[in-house]
Amino acid sequence: MNIMDFNVKKLAADAGTFLSRAVQFTEEKLGQAEKTELDAHLENLLSKAECTKLWTEKIMKQTEVLLQPNPNARIEEFVYEKLDRKAPSRLNNPELLGQYMIDAGNEFGPGTAYGNALIKCGETQRRIGTADRELIQTSAINFLTPLRNFIEGDYKTITKERKLLQNKRLDLDAAKTRLKKAKVAEARAAQLNTSQPEENSIMIWAEEVTKSEQEVRITQSEFDRQAEITRLLLEGISSTHAHHLRCLNDFVEAQMTYYAQCYQYMLDLQKQLGSFPSTFLSNNNQSSSIPVQNVSAPSVLASASASLPSVTNSIVTSGFSELKSSSGSRKARVLYDYDAANSSELSLLADEVITVYSIPGMDSDWLMGERGNQKGKVPITYLELLN
């Protein structure tokens, strides 16, 4: 029974405190009550904490978008994280593209130029996919996790203590308001000191003033103590910035490693593709400051050859050069399908063998091709001379 009485009294006291705070807050908003202002240093610390929280959230969310562009995948990872379960492993975009290229290369035939190139490209894409996984893992541990810990840990503590400070301030201002009202009532009672009842009233209000002054001292002490606790927590934001700076350096280093790996992978791939005979042309718009040769698709090469017959930067092998300078003919294997643009050209099918030769006055990027009774111009970029 005593426990029940205690709980009822505590509930009544809490309800009274809440009502007092609500009244004080409302009167402040209506301009009917004074408000204790925080010192400028504490206000600056609070502003700095809010700014840190705002930009940390934005940077964290955008980093997640950068590392995982697929929103559905991000939601799935979030759900598994909340369930404290490991998300199922699946291929990322570069790995999936690499797998498709390898499968296509095997389907077309590893012995063909196109199939071999697809397999090499696929293997490089898979390496890039592995590097992408390492970037995501490293960035999550060294960069995203510290940012998330601040939002979900340190800042939540700051918010809690800040709310307590707000409540202590409301309690203090409410006590000051009651003291002010008690003093006004005591002064009025003193002016009406003409009979015994008024004397009793003066004593009552004097006791109320004394009680209110004691309450103001207590609430002032509690407010000052909570303000100091909040200030100490907020001053830790500078340490948070220093920690996030180290995490940012780790993130930049992880990105640098990732892009360096990708560059090396593509450089190696370009060298491998560049070793294929008479398959690629140099890019006329290639910058001299970039040592990596750009590789165009066969269809683009044929279009460029047809529209620009006087291309001087075309790479031809010594075999084609010798063929053009002689009056003889050679056998050549077709690397890719080609549809004739007009009646003077010959349509080609990949992997078929045709006879090619040069005639005087022909463009440097073309030869005459024969297949049985059919003949016509064919682009040399689609051919591989046979010994």
XYZ file of C-alpha atoms in Angstrom, residues 278-284 298 300-317 320-321 323-325 332 335 338 344-346 348 354 356-369 376-385:
63
model
C 44.715 -5.661 -87.924
C 41.738 -5.366 -85.639
C 41.931 -1.872 -84.214
C 42.572 1.661 -85.410
C 44.079 4.503 -83.451
C 41.731 7.251 -82.337
C 42.300 10.494 -84.270
C 34.175 -2.658 -85.461
C 32.312 2.413 -85.770
C 35.550 1.595 -87.573
C 33.729 0.592 -90.741
C 31.629 3.767 -90.650
C 34.704 5.884 -90.112
C 36.501 4.105 -92.949
C 33.593 4.607 -95.329
C 33.051 8.284 -94.482
C 36.739 9.205 -94.218
C 38.611 7.240 -96.935
C 41.758 9.316 -96.529
C 42.437 8.459 -92.880
C 46.190 8.712 -92.493
C 46.452 7.335 -88.938
C 45.120 3.873 -89.807
C 47.287 1.072 -88.552
C 47.896 -1.573 -91.194
C 50.107 -4.559 -90.788
C 48.454 -5.582 -95.950
C 51.163 -3.132 -96.999
C 49.646 -6.893 -100.576
C 48.804 -3.364 -101.663
C 52.241 -2.852 -103.173
C 41.962 -13.659 -95.578
C 36.766 -11.285 -88.295
C 29.825 -6.700 -92.372
C 30.359 -1.673 -104.902
C 30.983 -3.384 -101.549
C 30.890 -7.044 -100.587
C 30.939 -10.470 -95.175
C 37.776 -14.949 -98.985
C 41.568 -10.303 -101.377
C 43.770 -8.182 -103.593
C 44.460 -4.548 -104.300
C 43.819 -2.537 -107.434
C 45.472 0.749 -108.433
C 43.878 3.874 -106.992
C 42.016 2.057 -104.207
C 41.694 3.710 -100.807
C 44.270 2.597 -98.248
C 41.624 1.174 -95.885
C 39.946 -1.058 -98.474
C 40.741 -4.119 -100.595
C 38.872 -5.981 -103.285
C 37.350 -9.190 -102.054
C 33.391 -6.024 -104.082
C 35.266 -3.694 -101.767
C 35.867 -4.852 -98.184
C 37.322 -2.932 -95.193
C 40.719 -4.257 -94.104
C 39.805 -3.794 -90.410
C 37.445 -6.750 -90.776
C 40.132 -9.067 -92.196
C 43.004 -11.165 -90.977
C 45.447 -12.290 -93.632
